[in-house]
CSV table of C-alpha atoms and ligand atoms in Angstrom, one decimal:
chain,number,residue,atom,x,y,z
J,22,MET,CA,56.2,114.2,102.4
J,23,LYS,CA,58.9,112.4,104.0
J,24,ASN,CA,58.2,109.9,106.8
J,25,ILE,CA,59.9,107.8,108.8
J,26,VAL,CA,58.9,104.3,110.3
J,27,VAL,CA,60.2,102.7,113.4
J,28,GLY,CA,59.9,99.9,116.3
J,29,GLY,CA,58.7,101.0,119.5
J,30,GLN,CA,59.6,97.6,121.4
J,31,TYR,CA,62.4,94.9,120.9
J,32,GLY,CA,62.0,94.8,116.9
J,33,ASP,CA,59.7,92.0,115.6
J,34,GLU,CA,56.7,94.4,116.0
J,35,GLY,CA,55.3,93.7,112.3
J,36,LYS,CA,57.1,96.6,110.7
J,37,GLY,CA,57.5,94.8,107.4
J,38,LYS,CA,53.8,94.6,107.6
J,39,ILE,CA,52.9,97.7,108.3
J,40,ILE,CA,56.1,99.4,106.1
J,41,SER,CA,54.7,97.4,103.0
J,42,TYR,CA,51.2,98.3,103.5
J,43,LEU,CA,52.5,102.3,103.6
J,44,ALA,CA,54.6,101.6,100.6
J,45,ILE,CA,51.1,101.1,98.6
J,46,ALA,CA,48.7,103.2,100.3
J,47,ASP,CA,51.5,106.2,100.1
J,48,ASP,CA,53.2,105.4,97.1
J,49,PRO,CA,56.3,107.3,97.9
J,50,GLN,CA,58.9,107.7,94.7
J,51,VAL,CA,61.9,106.3,97.2
J,52,ILE,CA,62.2,103.9,100.1
J,53,ALA,CA,65.5,104.2,102.1
J,54,ARG,CA,66.4,101.9,104.6
J,55,GLY,CA,68.7,102.7,107.9
J,56,GLY,CA,69.2,100.9,111.0
J,57,VAL,CA,71.8,98.2,111.9
J,58,GLY,CA,72.3,95.7,108.9
J,59,PRO,CA,71.4,91.9,108.5
J,60,ASN,CA,70.5,90.9,112.2
J,61,ALA,CA,66.8,93.0,111.2
J,62,GLY,CA,64.4,90.0,110.3
J,63,HIS,CA,61.1,91.6,108.5
J,64,GLU,CA,58.5,89.0,107.2
J,65,VAL,CA,56.3,90.5,104.4
J,66,ASN,CA,53.5,88.3,103.6
J,67,TYR,CA,52.0,90.0,99.9
J,68,LYS,CA,49.9,88.0,97.7
J,69,GLY,CA,50.5,84.8,99.0
J,70,LYS,CA,54.0,84.6,99.3
J,71,ARG,CA,56.3,85.2,102.7
J,72,TYR,CA,59.2,87.3,101.7
J,73,PRO,CA,61.5,87.2,105.1
J,74,MET,CA,64.0,90.2,104.2
J,75,ARG,CA,67.1,91.4,106.1
J,76,MET,CA,68.7,93.7,103.7
J,77,LEU,CA,66.5,95.1,101.6
J,78,GLY,CA,63.2,97.4,102.8
J,79,CYS,CA,59.9,96.1,103.2
J,80,GLY,CA,58.6,98.6,100.6
J,81,PHE,CA,59.8,96.5,97.6
J,82,VAL,CA,56.2,95.4,97.2
J,83,ASN,CA,55.7,98.6,95.7
J,84,GLU,CA,57.0,97.8,92.0
J,85,LYS,CA,57.8,101.5,90.8
J,86,ALA,CA,59.7,102.6,94.2
J,87,ARG,CA,63.4,103.1,94.1
J,88,LEU,CA,64.7,101.2,97.2
J,89,LEU,CA,68.2,102.3,98.8
J,90,ILE,CA,70.0,101.4,101.7
J,91,GLY,CA,71.8,104.3,103.6
J,92,ALA,CA,75.2,105.2,104.7
J,93,GLY,CA,74.8,104.1,108.1
J,94,VAL,CA,73.8,100.7,107.2
J,95,PHE,CA,75.8,97.4,107.5
J,96,VAL,CA,76.1,95.3,104.1
J,97,ASN,CA,76.2,91.5,103.5
J,98,PRO,CA,76.5,91.7,100.2
J,99,GLU,CA,75.6,88.1,99.5
J,100,VAL,CA,71.9,88.6,101.7
J,101,PHE,CA,71.4,91.8,99.7
J,102,LEU,CA,71.8,89.9,96.3
J,103,LYS,CA,69.9,87.1,97.2
J,104,GLU,CA,67.3,89.4,98.1
J,105,VAL,CA,67.8,91.2,94.9
J,106,ASP,CA,67.4,88.3,93.5
J,107,MET,CA,64.4,87.2,95.1
J,108,ILE,CA,62.0,90.2,94.1
J,109,ASN,CA,63.9,90.8,90.9
J,110,GLY,CA,64.8,94.0,91.6
J,111,ARG,CA,67.8,94.2,90.0
J,112,ASN,CA,67.4,97.7,88.0
J,113,ARG,CA,66.0,99.6,90.9
J,114,CYS,CA,67.7,98.9,94.1
J,115,GLY,CA,70.7,101.3,95.1
J,116,VAL,CA,73.4,101.4,98.1
J,117,ASP,CA,74.9,104.5,99.6
J,118,PHE,CA,79.0,104.4,98.6
J,119,ARG,CA,79.5,105.5,102.0
J,120,ALA,CA,77.9,102.4,103.8
J,121,SER,CA,80.2,99.8,105.2
J,122,LEU,CA,80.8,95.7,104.5
J,123,ILE,CA,80.0,92.9,106.8
J,124,THR,CA,83.0,90.5,106.1
J,125,LYS,CA,83.2,86.6,106.6
J,126,GLU,CA,85.6,87.7,109.7
J,127,HIS,CA,82.9,89.8,111.2
J,128,ILE,CA,80.4,86.9,111.0
J,129,GLU,CA,83.2,84.5,112.6
J,130,ARG,CA,83.9,87.0,115.3
J,131,ASP,CA,80.5,87.7,116.1
J,132,SER,CA,80.3,83.9,116.4
J,133,ALA,CA,82.7,83.2,118.6
J,134,SER,CA,82.7,86.1,120.9
J,135,ASP,CA,81.8,85.2,124.5
J,136,ASN,CA,80.5,88.4,125.1
J,137,SER,CA,78.2,88.0,121.6
J,138,LYS,CA,76.9,84.8,123.3
J,139,LYS,CA,75.9,86.1,126.9
J,140,ILE,CA,74.0,89.0,124.9
J,141,GLY,CA,72.3,86.4,122.4
J,142,THR,CA,73.1,88.3,119.3
J,143,THR,CA,71.9,86.8,116.2
J,144,LYS,CA,75.6,86.1,114.6
J,145,THR,CA,75.5,88.3,111.7
J,146,GLY,CA,78.6,90.0,112.3
J,147,CYS,CA,77.0,93.7,112.9
J,148,GLY,CA,78.5,94.5,116.1
J,149,PRO,CA,82.3,93.4,115.0
J,150,ALA,CA,81.7,95.4,111.4
J,151,VAL,CA,80.1,98.7,113.7
J,152,SER,CA,83.2,98.3,115.8
J,153,ASP,CA,85.6,98.1,113.0
J,154,ARG,CA,83.9,101.5,111.6
J,155,VAL,CA,84.4,102.9,115.1
J,156,ASN,CA,88.2,102.0,115.1
J,157,ARG,CA,88.5,103.5,111.4
J,158,VAL,CA,89.7,100.0,110.3
J,159,GLY,CA,86.0,98.8,109.0
J,160,LYS,CA,85.8,98.0,104.8
J,161,LEU,CA,83.3,100.1,102.9
J,162,VAL,CA,81.1,98.9,100.2
J,163,SER,CA,83.0,99.7,97.6
J,164,GLU,CA,85.4,97.2,98.5
J,165,SER,CA,83.2,94.8,97.3
J,166,PRO,CA,83.1,94.0,93.2
J,167,GLU,CA,79.9,92.4,93.2
J,168,LEU,CA,78.0,95.7,94.9
J,169,LYS,CA,79.7,98.3,92.7
J,170,PRO,CA,76.6,98.5,90.6
J,171,TYR,CA,74.6,99.5,92.7
J,172,LEU,CA,76.8,102.4,94.4
J,173,THR,CA,74.6,105.7,94.5
J,174,ASP,CA,74.3,108.7,96.6
J,175,VAL,CA,71.5,108.0,98.7
J,176,VAL,CA,71.8,111.5,100.6
J,177,LYS,CA,71.2,113.2,97.3
J,178,GLU,CA,68.4,110.8,95.9
J,179,VAL,CA,66.1,111.2,99.4
J,180,ASN,CA,66.4,115.0,99.7
J,181,GLU,CA,65.9,115.4,96.1
J,182,ALA,CA,62.8,113.2,95.8
J,183,LYS,CA,58.9,114.3,97.2
J,184,ASP,CA,57.8,111.8,98.4
J,185,VAL,CA,60.0,109.6,100.8
J,186,MET,CA,59.6,106.5,103.5
J,187,VAL,CA,62.4,105.4,105.5
J,188,GLU,CA,62.3,102.1,107.1
J,189,GLY,CA,64.2,101.5,110.8
J,190,THR,CA,65.2,98.4,111.8
J,191,GLN,CA,65.3,96.3,115.6
J,192,GLY,CA,63.3,98.3,118.0
J,193,PHE,CA,63.7,101.0,120.4
J,194,MET,CA,64.5,98.9,123.4
J,195,LEU,CA,67.4,97.3,121.3
J,196,SER,CA,68.7,100.7,121.0
J,197,LEU,CA,72.5,101.1,122.3
J,198,LEU,CA,71.6,104.7,123.6
J,199,TYR,CA,68.2,103.8,125.1
J,200,GLY,CA,67.8,100.1,125.4
J,201,THR,CA,68.5,97.1,127.7
J,202,TYR,CA,72.2,98.5,127.8
J,203,PRO,CA,74.0,96.0,127.4
J,204,TYR,CA,71.7,93.4,125.9
J,205,VAL,CA,71.2,95.6,122.9
J,206,THR,CA,72.1,95.9,119.5
J,207,SER,CA,74.9,98.0,118.0
J,208,LYS,CA,73.7,101.7,117.3
J,209,ASP,CA,71.3,103.7,118.1
J,210,VAL,CA,68.0,102.8,116.1
J,211,SER,CA,65.4,105.8,117.2
J,212,ALA,CA,63.9,107.6,114.4
J,213,SER,CA,66.8,110.6,114.6
J,214,THR,CA,69.6,108.1,113.6
J,215,ILE,CA,67.6,106.4,111.1
J,216,ALA,CA,67.6,109.8,109.3
J,217,ALA,CA,70.8,110.4,109.7
J,218,ASP,CA,71.5,106.8,108.6
J,219,VAL,CA,69.8,107.7,104.9
J,220,GLY,CA,71.4,111.2,104.8
J,221,LEU,CA,67.4,113.2,105.9
J,222,GLY,CA,68.2,115.9,108.4
J,223,PRO,CA,65.7,116.3,111.6
J,224,THR,CA,63.8,119.2,109.9
J,225,GLN,CA,63.2,117.2,106.5
J,226,ILE,CA,60.8,114.8,108.4
J,227,ASP,CA,56.9,115.4,108.5
J,228,ASP,CA,55.9,111.9,110.4
J,229,VAL,CA,57.0,109.4,112.5
J,230,VAL,CA,55.4,106.3,112.5
J,231,MET,CA,56.0,103.8,115.8
J,232,VAL,CA,55.2,100.4,115.3
J,233,ILE,CA,54.2,98.9,118.6
J,234,LYS,CA,52.9,95.1,118.8
J,235,SER,CA,49.9,94.4,121.1
J,236,TYR,CA,51.5,92.3,123.4
J,237,THR,CA,55.5,92.2,123.7
J,238,THR,CA,58.3,89.8,122.8
J,239,ARG,CA,62.3,89.9,122.9
J,240,VAL,CA,64.9,87.6,120.9
J,241,GLY,CA,68.5,87.0,123.0
J,242,ASN,CA,69.0,88.0,126.6
J,243,GLY,CA,68.3,90.6,128.8
J,244,PRO,CA,65.8,92.3,131.5
J,245,PHE,CA,62.4,91.4,130.2
J,246,LYS,CA,58.9,92.2,132.1
J,247,HIS,CA,56.3,89.8,132.8
J,248,GLU,CA,57.7,86.9,131.0
J,249,LEU,CA,55.8,83.9,130.3
J,250,SER,CA,56.5,80.3,129.7
J,251,VAL,CA,56.8,78.9,126.1
J,252,GLU,CA,53.8,76.6,127.1
J,253,GLU,CA,51.6,79.6,128.3
J,254,ALA,CA,52.7,81.8,125.6
J,255,THR,CA,51.7,78.9,122.6
J,256,ALA,CA,48.2,78.5,124.8
J,257,ARG,CA,47.6,82.6,123.8
J,258,LYS,CA,48.7,82.3,120.5
J,259,MET,CA,51.7,84.7,121.7
J,260,GLN,CA,54.5,82.1,120.9
J,261,GLU,CA,56.5,83.6,118.0
J,262,TYR,CA,60.3,82.6,116.2
J,263,GLY,CA,63.2,84.6,115.1
J,264,THR,CA,62.8,85.5,111.6
J,265,VAL,CA,66.9,85.4,111.1
J,266,THR,CA,67.9,83.0,113.9
J,267,GLY,CA,64.6,80.8,114.1
J,268,ARG,CA,65.2,81.0,118.1
J,269,PRO,CA,61.5,81.1,120.2
J,270,ARG,CA,60.9,84.6,121.0
J,271,ARG,CA,60.4,85.2,124.8
J,272,SER,CA,56.5,86.5,125.3
J,273,SER,CA,55.1,89.0,127.4
J,274,PRO,CA,51.3,89.3,127.4
J,275,ASP,CA,51.2,92.9,127.8
J,276,LEU,CA,52.1,96.5,127.1
J,277,HIS,CA,54.9,98.0,129.2
J,278,PHE,CA,53.8,101.5,128.7
J,279,ASP,CA,56.6,103.1,130.7
J,280,ASP,CA,59.0,101.9,128.0
J,281,LEU,CA,56.5,102.8,125.0
J,282,LYS,CA,56.4,106.5,126.7
J,283,LEU,CA,59.9,107.1,127.0
J,284,ALA,CA,60.1,105.6,122.9
J,285,ALA,CA,57.2,107.7,121.3
J,286,THR,CA,59.2,110.8,123.1
J,287,ILE,CA,63.0,110.2,122.0
J,288,ASN,CA,61.2,108.7,118.5
J,289,GLY,CA,59.1,111.9,118.2
J,290,ALA,CA,56.4,109.8,117.2
J,291,THR,CA,53.6,111.2,115.5
J,292,HIS,CA,51.4,108.1,114.7
J,293,ILE,CA,51.4,104.4,116.4
J,294,ALA,CA,50.7,101.6,114.4
J,295,LEU,CA,49.4,98.6,116.2
J,296,THR,CA,49.6,95.4,114.8
J,297,LYS,CA,48.4,91.8,115.7
J,298,VAL,CA,44.9,93.6,117.2
J,299,ASP,CA,43.3,89.9,116.1
J,300,VAL,CA,45.8,87.7,117.8
J,301,ARG,CA,45.2,89.5,121.4
J,302,PHE,CA,41.1,90.0,120.6
J,303,PRO,CA,39.7,87.3,118.7
J,304,GLY,CA,36.9,88.3,116.6
J,305,ASN,CA,39.1,90.9,114.9
J,306,ASP,CA,40.6,88.5,111.8
J,307,ARG,CA,41.5,90.9,109.1
J,308,LEU,CA,38.8,93.6,109.6
J,309,LYS,CA,39.4,96.7,107.6
J,310,LYS,CA,37.2,99.4,109.3
J,311,TYR,CA,37.7,100.4,112.8
J,312,ALA,CA,33.6,100.4,113.5
J,313,ASP,CA,34.0,96.3,112.5
J,314,LEU,CA,36.5,96.0,115.7
J,315,THR,CA,35.0,94.7,119.0
J,316,LYS,CA,34.5,96.5,122.0
J,317,GLU,CA,37.3,94.9,124.0
J,318,ALA,CA,39.5,96.0,121.0
J,319,LYS,CA,38.3,99.3,120.7
J,320,ALA,CA,38.9,99.7,124.5
J,321,PHE,CA,42.4,98.4,124.0
J,322,ILE,CA,43.6,101.1,121.7
J,323,GLU,CA,41.7,103.8,123.5
J,324,ASN,CA,43.7,102.9,126.5
J,325,VAL,CA,47.0,102.9,124.6
J,326,GLU,CA,46.3,106.0,122.9
J,327,LYS,CA,45.5,107.6,126.7
J,328,LYS,CA,48.9,106.1,127.9
J,329,ILE,CA,51.2,107.3,125.6
J,330,GLY,CA,49.6,110.3,124.1
J,331,VAL,CA,49.8,109.5,120.3
J,332,PRO,CA,47.0,108.4,118.4
J,333,VAL,CA,46.8,104.9,116.9
J,334,THR,CA,45.8,105.5,113.3
J,335,LEU,CA,47.0,102.3,111.6
J,336,ILE,CA,45.9,98.5,113.0
J,337,GLY,CA,46.6,95.5,112.0
J,338,THR,CA,44.3,92.4,112.1
J,339,GLY,CA,46.1,89.7,109.9
J,340,PRO,CA,49.4,88.7,108.3
J,341,ASP,CA,48.4,89.9,105.4
J,342,VAL,CA,49.4,93.5,103.8
J,343,GLU,CA,46.0,94.3,103.2
J,344,ASP,CA,44.6,93.4,106.7
J,345,THR,CA,45.3,97.1,108.0
J,346,ILE,CA,42.9,100.0,109.2
J,347,ASP,CA,43.8,103.0,108.3
J,348,ARG,CA,42.6,105.8,110.0
J,349,ARG,CA,44.8,108.4,108.9
J,350,GLY,CA,42.9,111.7,108.0
Q,429,IMP,P1,72.9,92.0,117.4
Q,429,IMP,O1,72.1,93.2,117.1
Q,429,IMP,O2,73.1,90.7,116.4
Q,429,IMP,O3,74.2,92.3,117.9
Q,429,IMP,O4,72.2,91.2,118.7
Q,429,IMP,C1,71.7,92.2,119.5
Q,429,IMP,C2,70.8,92.0,120.3
Q,429,IMP,O5,69.7,92.1,119.6
Q,429,IMP,C3,70.6,90.5,120.7
Q,429,IMP,O6,69.3,90.1,122.0
Q,429,IMP,C4,69.0,90.0,119.5
Q,429,IMP,O7,68.3,88.9,119.3
Q,429,IMP,C5,68.5,91.2,119.4
Q,429,IMP,N1,68.1,91.9,118.2
Q,429,IMP,C6,69.0,92.2,117.0
Q,429,IMP,N2,68.3,92.5,115.9
Q,429,IMP,C7,67.2,92.3,116.2
Q,429,IMP,C8,65.5,92.5,115.2
Q,429,IMP,O8,65.4,92.8,114.2
Q,429,IMP,N3,64.5,92.0,115.9
Q,429,IMP,C9,64.4,91.6,117.3
Q,429,IMP,N4,65.6,91.2,118.0
Q,429,IMP,C10,66.9,91.9,117.4
Q,430,MG,MG1,61.8,90.4,112.8
């Protein structure tokens, strides 16, 4: 099987947790990350430890899997090497030799530019690195001596492996093409682009899992429906803070179904993973069986399926990788 996991909202849907669950449950040989770069922050809570991941895939919790970064990704070598050390992954991590490098100068440009301030970027240098690549003046990962030992042909590896999981980053509403332009990230991040990022053709993909959170959050500027104040969000336990920037996330108490329907269509979603059901509906903490969910939670899930038209097969009931209900047959 070759599956892709993408975000259906503004990033921070809980992809990290769902991806790490799938990495163990489905046991893929190869886990490949697409998307933009270290602007993504994915939190994984595993065996009592918290891992804030920005460059490496969250599937690292499966210790046998090869962990790859695709050609479409923009790599900050410092962040990459720190994470390789953190997970003790020196002999199983690889970066496609065609991928792009993020330099100190890109980070400076991202921090200094007025437009980056207007958008509220993560200041990780991603936008300027993408624009250099587009202008054909970008640097490649092969120009970094520290990355040399990790360079590989990810295209060959993902196409030759039988079971592959592909990780997307950001979320559909931050996509350069389909999000709330110009308040978006610097690449398209829908499933087709994520597949191309790692070198898989669209006909190779079996399933697309679109992750959505039971309420909506957004960091950075741009349009956002039904926004709560920090006080209201705190009272409803919906107030969150960015993994990369530490900024308070903006939150909205509901799901924006028009956006989600478009996201499901363009991503070609075959499954929905619905996270943080326990936060929205008390009494569902850490449940592992669908039958045990409260009536309110079940009605909410059925409504999501009806409105979006895609089955909700994975349900998050707590921060830990194991706090997941799996209804896939
Ligand atoms: P950039 O991707 O750093 O250029 O930032 C563009 C916009 O996307 C800003 O509003 C960021 O806060 C937002 N953004 C980028 N990556 C993520 C992510 O992984 N999660 C949530 N928001 C993100
Ligand atoms: Mg995040």
